[in-house]
Every structure is written in structure tokens, then in C-alpha cells.
Amino acid sequence: MTTALRRLRNYIDGEFRDAADGRTTEVVNPATGEPYATAPLSGSEDVDAAMAAAEAAFPAWRDLIPAERQKVLLKIADRFEERAEELIAAESENCGKPIALVRSEEIPPMVDQIRFFAGAARMLEGRSAGEYMDGFTSIIRREPVGVCAQVAPWNYPMMMAVWKFAPALAAGNTVVIKPSDTTPASTVLIADIIGSVLDELGHPRGVFNVVCGDRETGRLMVEHRVPAMASITGSVRAGMQVAESASKDLKRVHLELGGKAPVVVFEDTDIAKAVEDIATAGYFNAGQDCTAATRVLVQESIHDEFVAALAKAASETKTGAVDDEGVLYGPLNNANQLKQVKGFIERLPAHAKIEAGGEQVGEKGYFFAPTVVSGLKQDDEIVQQEVFGPVITVQSFTDEKQAVEWANGVEYALASSVWTKDHARAMRMSKVLDFGCVWINTHIPLVAEMPHGGFKKSGYGKDLSAYGFDDYTRIKHVMTSLDG
């Protein structure tokens, strides 16, 4: 006997709809490897409909005073709390994530982030009006950019949707968002939540729309004539494709792409504390995090002791089913990602040594053991390329100069961390590390008030913070004659 698959649908202009041509794709639970739902495989007709709805809703939403948009976002945050268990269940099934961790580590920050941007809606800062030419007064208007085409990833589908829609809506834009084809369930539920709030408060139904689909669907969204801005969180390859597509009609582009965060550990570090924190920051969410602490550089005098302690921590780190106790992370998101992680391990050079893990775990699902690899060189593939799995690499450096050279010696530049008791050294390192974030004696904490975004091939634009809000606005100069 087969169990009927749940049917997920697009959300367009306040209505849940199947794809216009009826095409669907199966959605697999990565903890079991079995399909649990179908989702629309949307085409041009669906994208056209969503964009038309967002375009029609934009003038009324744009013209609301900020306090009214704030009311909507605050009610959305309240509704997230009220329906938290539904969101947790959807995200756990989406990603195979441990239920307890979704409840404690994702719901509270998401609610906080929505409320932050609700406040940001009323803080439209600009330079003061003034006379910069005799007889004329200049003022600055900060306006929404228009319809935003947004593409969210599969590693944090629910939270990344929040990072996208909250600042966009707060600034007065309307949204068409596409979740990953492997993780649409929580975004469809978010559409139900936001749609109900918009209806209750009497706002246009097309303010927020969800279109499910694959890469082709995303391409259709980015190349569509309506959006003024395209925002994507994803791979470097996907980001480059979006930037190229958007360039054809000069859309604004917001890219949060890959990472290869260096974790620079100096000899004066408290090894036990550093290992505990780094292991958590490296293995959390199965290492499927652009900021994950997966590239460790350790000063040679403490290298062996550090590696031994990290290997022990890896052996004590637990992965497993969504309701298992003491689990730090669940499976990799999909079969292709499991294959990619395995490939990095299979292609390790002869001089590398697997200190812990290195293999798939269990007979079903896409679980991979917490892994430590030592003996690596700077130009090794696993050092240079993003693994996006529960794999921590370790290199040994001699001095601060070499640590900086190796830390910066990758194409990514999203996040980094420095571990030392020497304040002056920490300040020197924070200055020269070429990354959008530098943590000192910690790794991975994020707050709504501070920006998240990188340099180089990690993309451009900021999520979170007032800077993230600014990315969804445009600046207009208005000059008036004082002659009357």
C-alpha cells in the first residue's frame, strides 16, 4: 500500500494554485529518502501571473505610511509564534532537521528578525534637507524599488525566506519568492500565514506570492520584465547566472553566495573551549551553512593537541532522526549533496588524513558522519572549494603572516573567526581578514541588528540590519526653487 503524497501549491494573488500546465515534482524527506509531497513545477504562465499580482499590488502597498506596514509585519511575527509548531513540523520534514533545534534555534530568531524590520520600516534615514545651491532646497526621498524576485536556498528555507521578504515588505516592495525545489513546504506555509494577515488587515492580496519550481522557474523570474530587483541566496554558479540574466535589463541584484570561512586558532587559545565551539559551529545543520566553521587554521605548536581534541569532539557529536535526543544535526539535504560530500572525501590527496568520520551513516536518508581531515595543503580541493557538509579541515600555520595569507587565500569572503587571548592580535587580524564578518573567540552568532554578507565570490549586498533594509530601497533627490 502506498501513502498518498501531500499536494503543495503556489500562492498567487491570495490564492493557492497548481501550476497552470499541471506539472509537479516530488518532494523528498532527506531523513528517510522517501517522497512525502508534490509541488508545482511552475512555468512562464505561473511566473507571469505572480508578477502581475505583485505589480498590481505595489502602488497601494508602496503608498502606505510606514506605521501601517509595521502593523502588518508585527502581526506576521505574532502569527509565526502562534503557528510555530506547524512551521517546525514543515521545516523538519523539509530538511530532516531535529525538531528541538528548529524550535530553539530558528523560530525565535525569525520572529525577532521580522519584528526588527517592522521597526526599520519607520526609520527611513537620509541626509537632512538643505540649501546646497543659492535659491534652491534639496531633499532626499527613500523609496521602495518595486517588485522583488527572490530565490531562497534549501539549507535554511524558512529563515532565508524571512531574511528576504521581511526587509522587502518593510521597505514597501511587493514580493514573488521561489523556494528551492527540494524544500518548498515551509515557504508555502509562510504564504498561508502572510496571506491571512494581509486579508485581515485589508491589504492587497498580491503583496506576497510564492512560486514553486526548479532552476528554470528561477530563471524565468529573474528575466521577467516586471521585477526591479532580483535576490538570491545560493551557490556561486547560481549567483553568476542571476547576475548575468539580470544584466540584460539592468535589474538590481542582491547575492548571498558561498563561503569558506577560515577559523584561525592561535597558540594562546583555550583549546578545550575553542574545540567545543568550533565543532558546534562546523557541524550545526550538517555543515550546510555558508558561514560554517569548516576550515580551521591552527598554529603549529598546538596543532596535534587541537586535532586530537577535535577528533574526539567529532566522535561524540550525534546525527540522527528528527526526534532523537542529543542530535546536533540531521541529514544532508538531498541525494546530490550527499554525493558531493562523498566526492570530496573520495578525492582526498595522499597526504591528507581522516581523523574522524568520513562516511555515510545509516541505511536510509542522507546522513553523513561528523568528519575531521588533517594534513592538508593550501591548494587542496577540499581547502579551496565549499564542501557544504559536516566536514572540518585542519591546516597548520607557523606565524600570523602565514595565517593571514592562507585565511584570505580562497575565492570566498563571507565570514571568518580569530581565536586568541591577545587583544592587539585580534584587532590586527580583524583589520586584514578579507571577509564580511570577523568573529573573535566565537563563530556563527548572528543578530538582526548587524549585517550579514560577503565580498569576492561570496556575493554582494547585505542581509539583516539597517544595511539589509537599505538594499531594498532607492534614493531620489528632489530639488525645489525658493523663488516661489
Coordinates of C-alpha atoms in Angstrom, one line a residue:
M1 CA 0.0 0.0 0.0
T2 CA 1.3 3.4 -0.9
T3 CA 0.6 6.6 1.1
A4 CA -0.9 9.5 -0.9
L5 CA 1.6 12.4 -1.2
R6 CA 0.6 15.8 0.1
R7 CA -0.1 18.4 -2.6
L8 CA 1.7 21.7 -2.2
R9 CA 0.6 24.6 -4.4
N10 CA 1.7 28.0 -5.5
Y11 CA 0.4 31.1 -3.7
I12 CA -0.5 33.8 -6.3
D13 CA -2.7 36.9 -5.7
G14 CA -4.1 35.4 -2.5
E15 CA -5.0 32.0 -3.9
F16 CA -3.4 28.6 -3.7
R17 CA -3.0 27.3 -7.3
D18 CA -1.5 24.3 -9.1
A19 CA 0.9 25.0 -11.9
A20 CA -1.0 26.2 -15.0
D21 CA 0.1 23.2 -17.0
G22 CA -0.3 20.8 -14.1
R23 CA 3.3 19.8 -13.9
T24 CA 4.6 18.7 -10.5
T25 CA 7.8 17.4 -8.9
E26 CA 8.2 15.1 -5.9
V27 CA 9.5 16.4 -2.6
V28 CA 11.7 14.1 -0.6
N29 CA 12.2 14.0 3.1
P30 CA 16.0 13.8 3.4
A31 CA 15.8 11.9 6.7
T32 CA 14.1 9.0 5.0
G33 CA 14.9 9.4 1.4
E34 CA 11.2 8.9 0.6
P35 CA 8.9 11.4 -1.1
Y36 CA 6.2 13.0 1.1
A37 CA 4.7 15.6 -1.2
T38 CA 4.4 17.0 -4.7
A39 CA 4.9 20.7 -5.6
P40 CA 4.2 22.7 -8.7
L41 CA 6.9 22.8 -11.4
S42 CA 5.9 26.3 -12.4
G43 CA 6.4 27.7 -15.9
S44 CA 6.1 31.0 -17.6
E45 CA 2.3 31.3 -17.2
D46 CA 2.6 30.9 -13.4
V47 CA 5.5 33.4 -13.2
D48 CA 3.5 35.9 -15.3
A49 CA 0.5 35.5 -13.0
A50 CA 2.6 36.0 -9.9
M51 CA 4.4 39.0 -11.3
A52 CA 1.2 40.6 -12.5
A53 CA -0.3 40.2 -9.0
A54 CA 2.8 41.7 -7.3
E55 CA 2.9 44.6 -9.9
A56 CA -0.8 45.4 -9.3
A57 CA -0.5 45.3 -5.5
F58 CA 2.7 47.5 -5.5
P59 CA 1.2 51.0 -5.7
A60 CA -1.2 50.6 -2.7
W61 CA 1.5 48.8 -0.6
R62 CA 4.1 51.4 -1.6
D63 CA 1.8 54.3 -0.6
L64 CA 1.0 53.0 2.9
I65 CA 2.6 55.0 5.6
P66 CA 5.4 53.0 7.3
A67 CA 3.4 52.6 10.5
E68 CA 0.8 50.6 8.6
R69 CA 3.4 48.3 7.0
Q70 CA 4.8 47.9 10.5
K71 CA 1.5 46.7 11.8
V72 CA 1.4 44.0 9.1
L73 CA 4.9 42.7 9.9
L74 CA 4.3 42.7 13.7
K75 CA 1.1 40.7 13.1
I76 CA 3.0 38.3 10.9
A77 CA 5.6 37.8 13.7
D78 CA 2.8 37.2 16.2
R79 CA 1.3 34.6 13.8
F80 CA 4.6 32.9 13.4
E81 CA 4.7 32.4 17.2
E82 CA 1.1 31.2 17.2
R83 CA 1.7 28.7 14.4
A84 CA 5.2 27.8 15.5
E85 CA 4.5 24.1 15.8
E86 CA 3.2 23.9 12.2
L87 CA 6.3 25.8 10.9
I88 CA 8.6 23.5 12.9
A89 CA 6.9 20.3 11.5
A90 CA 7.1 21.7 8.0
E91 CA 10.8 22.6 8.2
S92 CA 11.7 19.4 9.9
E93 CA 10.0 17.4 7.1
N94 CA 11.5 19.8 4.5
C95 CA 15.1 19.3 5.7
G96 CA 15.2 16.4 8.1
K97 CA 16.2 18.8 10.9
P98 CA 16.0 17.9 14.5
I99 CA 12.7 19.2 15.8
A100 CA 14.1 20.5 19.1
L101 CA 16.7 22.6 17.2
V102 CA 14.2 24.1 14.8
R103 CA 12.1 25.1 17.8
S104 CA 15.0 26.6 19.8
E105 CA 17.4 27.9 17.1
E106 CA 15.2 29.0 14.2
I107 CA 11.7 30.1 15.4
P108 CA 12.9 32.7 17.9
P109 CA 15.4 34.5 15.7
M110 CA 13.0 34.5 12.7
V111 CA 10.3 36.2 14.9
D112 CA 12.9 38.7 16.2
Q113 CA 14.1 39.5 12.6
I114 CA 10.5 40.1 11.4
R115 CA 10.0 42.5 14.3
F116 CA 13.3 44.2 13.7
F117 CA 12.3 45.0 10.1
A118 CA 8.9 46.1 11.3
G119 CA 10.7 48.8 13.3
A120 CA 13.1 49.5 10.4
A121 CA 10.1 50.4 8.3
R122 CA 9.7 53.6 10.4
M123 CA 13.4 54.5 10.3
L124 CA 13.9 55.8 6.7
E125 CA 17.1 57.7 7.3
G126 CA 18.6 60.2 4.9
R127 CA 20.6 63.4 4.8
S128 CA 18.9 66.4 6.1
A129 CA 17.3 68.9 3.7
G130 CA 19.3 71.9 3.0
E131 CA 20.5 74.5 0.5
Y132 CA 23.5 73.4 -1.5
M133 CA 22.9 76.0 -4.3
D134 CA 21.7 79.5 -3.7
G135 CA 18.0 79.8 -4.1
F136 CA 17.3 76.0 -4.0
T137 CA 16.4 73.5 -1.3
S138 CA 17.3 69.8 -1.7
I139 CA 15.6 66.9 0.0
I140 CA 16.2 63.1 -0.2
R141 CA 13.4 60.6 -0.7
R142 CA 14.0 57.0 0.1
E143 CA 11.6 54.8 -1.9
P144 CA 10.9 51.1 -2.4
V145 CA 12.5 49.6 -5.6
G146 CA 9.3 47.9 -6.8
V147 CA 8.6 44.2 -7.3
C148 CA 11.3 41.9 -5.9
A149 CA 12.0 38.4 -7.4
Q150 CA 13.5 36.4 -4.6
V151 CA 15.1 32.9 -4.7
A152 CA 15.7 31.1 -1.4
P153 CA 18.0 28.1 -0.7
W154 CA 17.4 24.7 0.8
N155 CA 19.8 24.9 3.8
Y156 CA 17.6 27.3 5.8
P157 CA 14.5 27.6 3.6
M158 CA 12.2 29.1 6.3
M159 CA 14.7 31.5 7.8
M160 CA 16.1 32.6 4.5
A161 CA 12.6 33.4 3.3
V162 CA 12.3 35.7 6.3
W163 CA 15.6 37.3 5.5
K164 CA 14.2 38.1 2.1
F165 CA 10.5 39.0 2.5
A166 CA 10.8 41.0 5.8
P167 CA 13.1 43.8 4.6
A168 CA 11.4 43.9 1.2
L169 CA 7.9 44.3 2.6
A170 CA 9.0 46.7 5.3
A171 CA 10.5 49.0 2.7
G172 CA 7.3 49.0 0.6
N173 CA 8.1 46.4 -2.1
T174 CA 6.0 43.5 -3.2
V175 CA 7.4 40.0 -3.4
V176 CA 7.5 36.9 -5.6
I177 CA 9.6 34.3 -3.9
K178 CA 10.7 30.9 -5.1
P179 CA 11.8 28.2 -2.6
S180 CA 14.2 25.5 -3.6
D181 CA 12.6 22.7 -5.4
T182 CA 13.8 20.3 -2.6
T183 CA 12.3 22.4 0.3
P184 CA 9.1 24.2 -0.7
A185 CA 6.8 23.1 2.2
S186 CA 7.7 25.8 4.9
T187 CA 7.6 28.6 2.3
V188 CA 4.1 27.6 1.2
L189 CA 3.0 27.6 4.9
I190 CA 4.5 31.1 5.3
A191 CA 2.4 32.2 2.3
D192 CA -0.7 31.0 4.2
I193 CA 0.3 32.9 7.3
I194 CA 1.2 36.2 5.4
G195 CA -1.9 35.9 3.2
S196 CA -4.2 35.6 6.2
V197 CA -2.7 38.7 7.8
L198 CA -3.0 40.7 4.6
D199 CA -6.6 39.7 4.3
E200 CA -7.4 40.5 7.9
L201 CA -5.9 44.0 7.6
G202 CA -7.4 44.7 4.2
H203 CA -4.3 44.9 2.1
P204 CA -3.8 43.8 -1.5
R205 CA -3.6 40.1 -1.9
G206 CA -0.7 40.2 -4.4
V207 CA 1.8 41.8 -1.9
F208 CA 3.3 38.4 -1.3
N209 CA 3.4 35.5 -3.8
V210 CA 5.1 32.1 -3.8
V211 CA 6.0 30.2 -7.0
C212 CA 7.4 26.7 -6.6
G213 CA 9.7 25.2 -9.2
D214 CA 13.2 24.5 -10.4
R215 CA 16.2 26.4 -11.8
E216 CA 14.2 27.2 -15.0
T217 CA 11.4 28.7 -12.9
G218 CA 14.0 30.9 -11.1
R219 CA 15.5 32.0 -14.5
L220 CA 12.0 33.0 -15.7
M221 CA 11.5 35.1 -12.6
V222 CA 14.9 36.8 -12.8
E223 CA 14.5 37.5 -16.6
H224 CA 10.9 38.7 -16.3
R225 CA 10.2 42.3 -17.3
V226 CA 8.4 43.2 -14.0
P227 CA 10.9 42.8 -11.1
A228 CA 13.1 45.8 -10.4
M229 CA 15.3 43.6 -8.2
A230 CA 16.5 40.0 -8.0
S231 CA 17.7 38.5 -4.8
I232 CA 19.2 35.0 -4.4
T233 CA 20.9 33.0 -1.7
G234 CA 22.6 30.1 -3.3
S235 CA 25.7 28.8 -5.0
V236 CA 28.3 30.9 -6.7
R237 CA 27.3 29.4 -10.0
A238 CA 23.7 30.3 -9.5
G239 CA 24.6 33.8 -8.4
M240 CA 26.7 34.4 -11.5
Q241 CA 23.8 33.2 -13.7
V242 CA 21.4 35.5 -11.9
A243 CA 23.8 38.5 -12.3
E244 CA 24.2 37.7 -16.0
S245 CA 20.4 37.3 -16.6
A246 CA 19.6 40.5 -14.6
S247 CA 22.2 42.5 -16.5
K248 CA 20.1 42.2 -19.7
D249 CA 17.7 44.8 -18.4
L250 CA 19.8 46.3 -15.6
K251 CA 17.9 44.9 -12.6
R252 CA 19.3 45.5 -9.2
V253 CA 20.9 42.3 -7.8
H254 CA 21.4 41.1 -4.3
L255 CA 23.6 38.0 -3.9
E256 CA 24.4 35.9 -0.8
L257 CA 26.5 33.0 -2.1
G258 CA 29.1 30.5 -0.9
G259 CA 31.6 30.6 1.9
K260 CA 34.8 29.0 3.1
A261 CA 35.2 30.6 6.5
P262 CA 38.7 30.5 8.0
V263 CA 38.9 29.7 11.7
V264 CA 42.3 31.0 12.8
V265 CA 43.4 29.4 16.1
F266 CA 46.5 30.8 17.8
E267 CA 48.6 29.0 20.4
D268 CA 47.4 31.1 23.3
T269 CA 43.8 29.9 22.8
D270 CA 41.9 27.9 25.4
I271 CA 41.9 24.7 23.3
A272 CA 39.0 22.9 25.1
K273 CA 36.7 25.9 24.7
A274 CA 37.7 26.6 21.1
V275 CA 37.2 23.0 20.1
E276 CA 33.8 22.8 21.7
D277 CA 32.6 26.0 20.0
I278 CA 34.2 25.2 16.6
A279 CA 32.8 21.7 16.5
T280 CA 29.3 23.1 17.1
A281 CA 29.8 25.8 14.5
G282 CA 31.2 23.4 12.0
Y283 CA 28.7 20.6 12.3
F284 CA 25.5 22.5 13.0
N285 CA 22.9 22.0 10.3
A286 CA 25.2 19.3 8.9
G287 CA 27.7 22.0 7.9
Q288 CA 25.2 23.2 5.3
D289 CA 25.9 26.9 6.2
C290 CA 27.8 29.4 4.2
T291 CA 29.4 30.6 7.4
A292 CA 30.1 27.2 8.9
A293 CA 33.4 26.8 10.8
T294 CA 34.8 24.1 8.5
R295 CA 38.3 25.5 7.5
V296 CA 40.5 25.6 10.6
L297 CA 44.0 27.0 10.6
V298 CA 45.9 26.1 13.8
Q299 CA 49.3 27.4 15.0
E300 CA 51.8 24.5 14.7
S301 CA 52.7 24.5 18.4
I302 CA 49.2 23.3 19.4
H303 CA 48.3 21.5 16.2
D304 CA 48.5 17.9 17.4
E305 CA 46.7 18.6 20.6
F306 CA 44.0 20.6 18.8
V307 CA 43.4 17.9 16.2
A308 CA 43.2 15.1 18.8
A309 CA 40.6 17.1 20.8
L310 CA 38.6 18.0 17.7
A311 CA 38.6 14.4 16.5
K312 CA 37.3 13.4 19.9
A313 CA 34.6 16.1 19.8
A314 CA 33.6 14.8 16.3
S315 CA 33.2 11.2 17.6
E316 CA 30.9 12.5 20.3
T317 CA 28.8 14.6 18.0
K318 CA 25.5 12.9 17.1
T319 CA 23.5 12.9 13.9
G320 CA 20.2 11.2 13.6
A321 CA 16.4 11.3 13.2
V322 CA 14.4 14.4 13.8
D323 CA 13.1 13.2 17.2
D324 CA 16.3 11.6 18.5
E325 CA 17.6 13.1 21.7
G326 CA 21.0 14.8 21.8
V327 CA 21.2 15.2 18.0
L328 CA 23.2 18.2 16.8
Y329 CA 22.3 17.8 13.1
G330 CA 20.2 15.9 10.7
P331 CA 20.9 14.6 7.1
L332 CA 22.3 16.4 4.1
N333 CA 19.5 17.9 2.1
N334 CA 19.4 15.7 -0.9
A335 CA 21.0 12.8 -2.8
N336 CA 23.1 15.1 -4.9
Q337 CA 24.5 16.9 -1.9
L338 CA 25.4 13.6 -0.3
K339 CA 27.2 12.6 -3.5
Q340 CA 29.1 15.9 -3.5
V341 CA 30.3 15.5 0.1
K342 CA 31.3 11.9 -0.5
G343 CA 33.2 13.0 -3.6
F344 CA 35.4 15.4 -1.6
I345 CA 36.4 12.6 0.7
E346 CA 37.0 10.1 -2.1
R347 CA 39.3 12.6 -3.9
L348 CA 41.4 13.5 -0.8
P349 CA 45.1 13.6 -1.7
A350 CA 47.5 11.0 -0.2
H351 CA 48.9 13.5 2.3
A352 CA 45.5 14.0 3.9
K353 CA 44.4 12.1 7.0
I354 CA 40.9 11.4 8.1
E355 CA 40.9 11.8 11.8
A356 CA 37.2 11.1 12.4
G357 CA 34.2 10.2 10.3
G358 CA 34.4 10.3 6.6
E359 CA 31.5 8.0 5.8
Q360 CA 27.7 7.9 5.3
V361 CA 25.7 6.9 8.3
G362 CA 22.6 4.7 8.4
E363 CA 20.7 2.7 5.8
K364 CA 18.2 5.3 4.8
G365 CA 18.3 9.1 4.4
Y366 CA 21.3 11.2 3.6
F367 CA 23.2 11.2 6.9
F368 CA 27.0 11.8 7.0
A369 CA 29.3 11.4 10.0
P370 CA 31.0 14.4 11.6
T371 CA 34.3 14.4 9.9
V372 CA 37.8 15.8 10.6
V373 CA 40.5 15.9 7.9
S374 CA 44.1 17.0 8.7
G375 CA 47.4 17.1 6.9
L376 CA 46.1 19.4 4.2
K377 CA 47.8 21.9 2.0
Q378 CA 46.5 25.3 0.9
D379 CA 45.9 24.4 -2.7
D380 CA 44.0 21.1 -1.9
E381 CA 40.5 21.0 -3.4
I382 CA 38.8 20.4 -0.1
V383 CA 40.5 23.6 1.3
Q384 CA 39.6 25.8 -1.7
Q385 CA 36.1 24.6 -2.5
E386 CA 32.9 24.7 -0.4
V387 CA 32.0 21.2 0.8
F388 CA 28.7 22.2 2.4
G389 CA 28.7 19.2 4.7
P390 CA 29.8 18.1 8.2
V391 CA 33.5 18.1 7.3
I392 CA 36.1 20.2 9.2
T393 CA 39.5 20.6 7.6
V394 CA 42.7 21.4 9.6
Q395 CA 45.9 23.1 8.4
S396 CA 48.9 24.0 10.5
F397 CA 50.4 27.5 10.2
T398 CA 53.7 28.9 11.6
D399 CA 53.0 32.6 12.3
E400 CA 50.5 35.4 11.9
K401 CA 51.6 36.4 8.5
Q402 CA 51.1 32.9 7.1
A403 CA 47.8 32.6 8.9
V404 CA 46.5 35.8 7.1
E405 CA 47.8 34.6 3.7
W406 CA 46.1 31.3 4.0
A407 CA 42.9 32.6 5.5
N408 CA 42.5 35.1 2.7
G409 CA 43.7 32.7 0.0
V410 CA 40.3 31.4 -1.2
E411 CA 37.8 32.9 -3.6
Y412 CA 35.1 33.2 -0.9
A413 CA 34.9 36.1 1.6
L414 CA 31.7 35.7 3.7
A415 CA 32.8 35.0 7.3
S416 CA 35.8 34.2 9.5
S417 CA 36.9 33.9 13.1
V418 CA 40.0 34.5 15.2
W419 CA 40.8 32.7 18.4
T420 CA 43.3 34.3 20.7
K421 CA 43.7 35.9 24.1
D422 CA 45.8 38.7 22.6
H423 CA 43.6 41.7 22.1
A424 CA 46.1 43.6 19.8
R425 CA 46.4 40.5 17.6
A426 CA 42.7 40.1 17.4
M427 CA 42.4 43.7 16.3
R428 CA 45.2 43.3 13.7
M429 CA 43.5 40.2 12.3
S430 CA 40.1 41.7 12.2
K431 CA 41.6 44.5 10.0
V432 CA 43.3 42.3 7.5
L433 CA 40.9 39.4 7.2
D434 CA 39.1 40.0 3.9
F435 CA 35.7 38.8 4.9
G436 CA 32.3 40.4 5.5
C437 CA 32.3 39.2 9.2
V438 CA 35.1 38.6 11.7
W439 CA 34.1 36.8 14.9
I440 CA 36.6 36.9 17.8
N441 CA 36.7 33.9 20.1
T442 CA 33.3 32.7 18.8
H443 CA 31.9 31.6 15.5
I444 CA 28.4 31.8 13.9
P445 CA 26.2 34.0 16.2
L446 CA 24.0 36.4 14.2
V447 CA 21.8 39.2 15.4
A448 CA 19.1 41.2 13.5
E449 CA 20.9 44.5 14.1
M450 CA 24.1 43.5 12.4
P451 CA 24.7 42.9 8.7
H452 CA 25.4 39.5 7.0
G453 CA 27.1 39.5 3.6
G454 CA 30.4 39.0 2.0
F455 CA 32.9 40.0 -0.6
K456 CA 34.5 38.4 -3.6
K457 CA 32.7 35.3 -4.8
S458 CA 30.5 35.3 -1.7
G459 CA 28.4 38.0 -3.4
Y460 CA 27.3 41.5 -2.6
G461 CA 24.5 43.1 -0.7
K462 CA 23.6 42.6 3.0
D463 CA 21.0 40.6 4.8
L464 CA 19.7 41.6 8.2
S465 CA 20.4 45.1 9.8
A466 CA 19.6 48.6 8.5
Y467 CA 22.1 47.9 5.7
G468 CA 19.9 45.0 4.5
F469 CA 16.9 47.2 4.7
D470 CA 18.6 49.9 2.6
D471 CA 19.3 47.3 -0.1
Y472 CA 15.5 47.2 -0.8
T473 CA 15.3 51.0 -1.2
R474 CA 16.3 53.5 -3.8
I475 CA 17.4 57.2 -3.3
K476 CA 15.7 60.1 -5.1
H477 CA 16.9 63.7 -5.0
V478 CA 14.2 66.4 -5.0
M479 CA 15.2 70.0 -5.6
T480 CA 12.9 72.9 -5.3
S481 CA 13.3 76.6 -6.2
L482 CA 12.8 79.1 -3.4
D483 CA 11.6 81.7 -5.8
G484 CA 8.1 80.5 -5.4

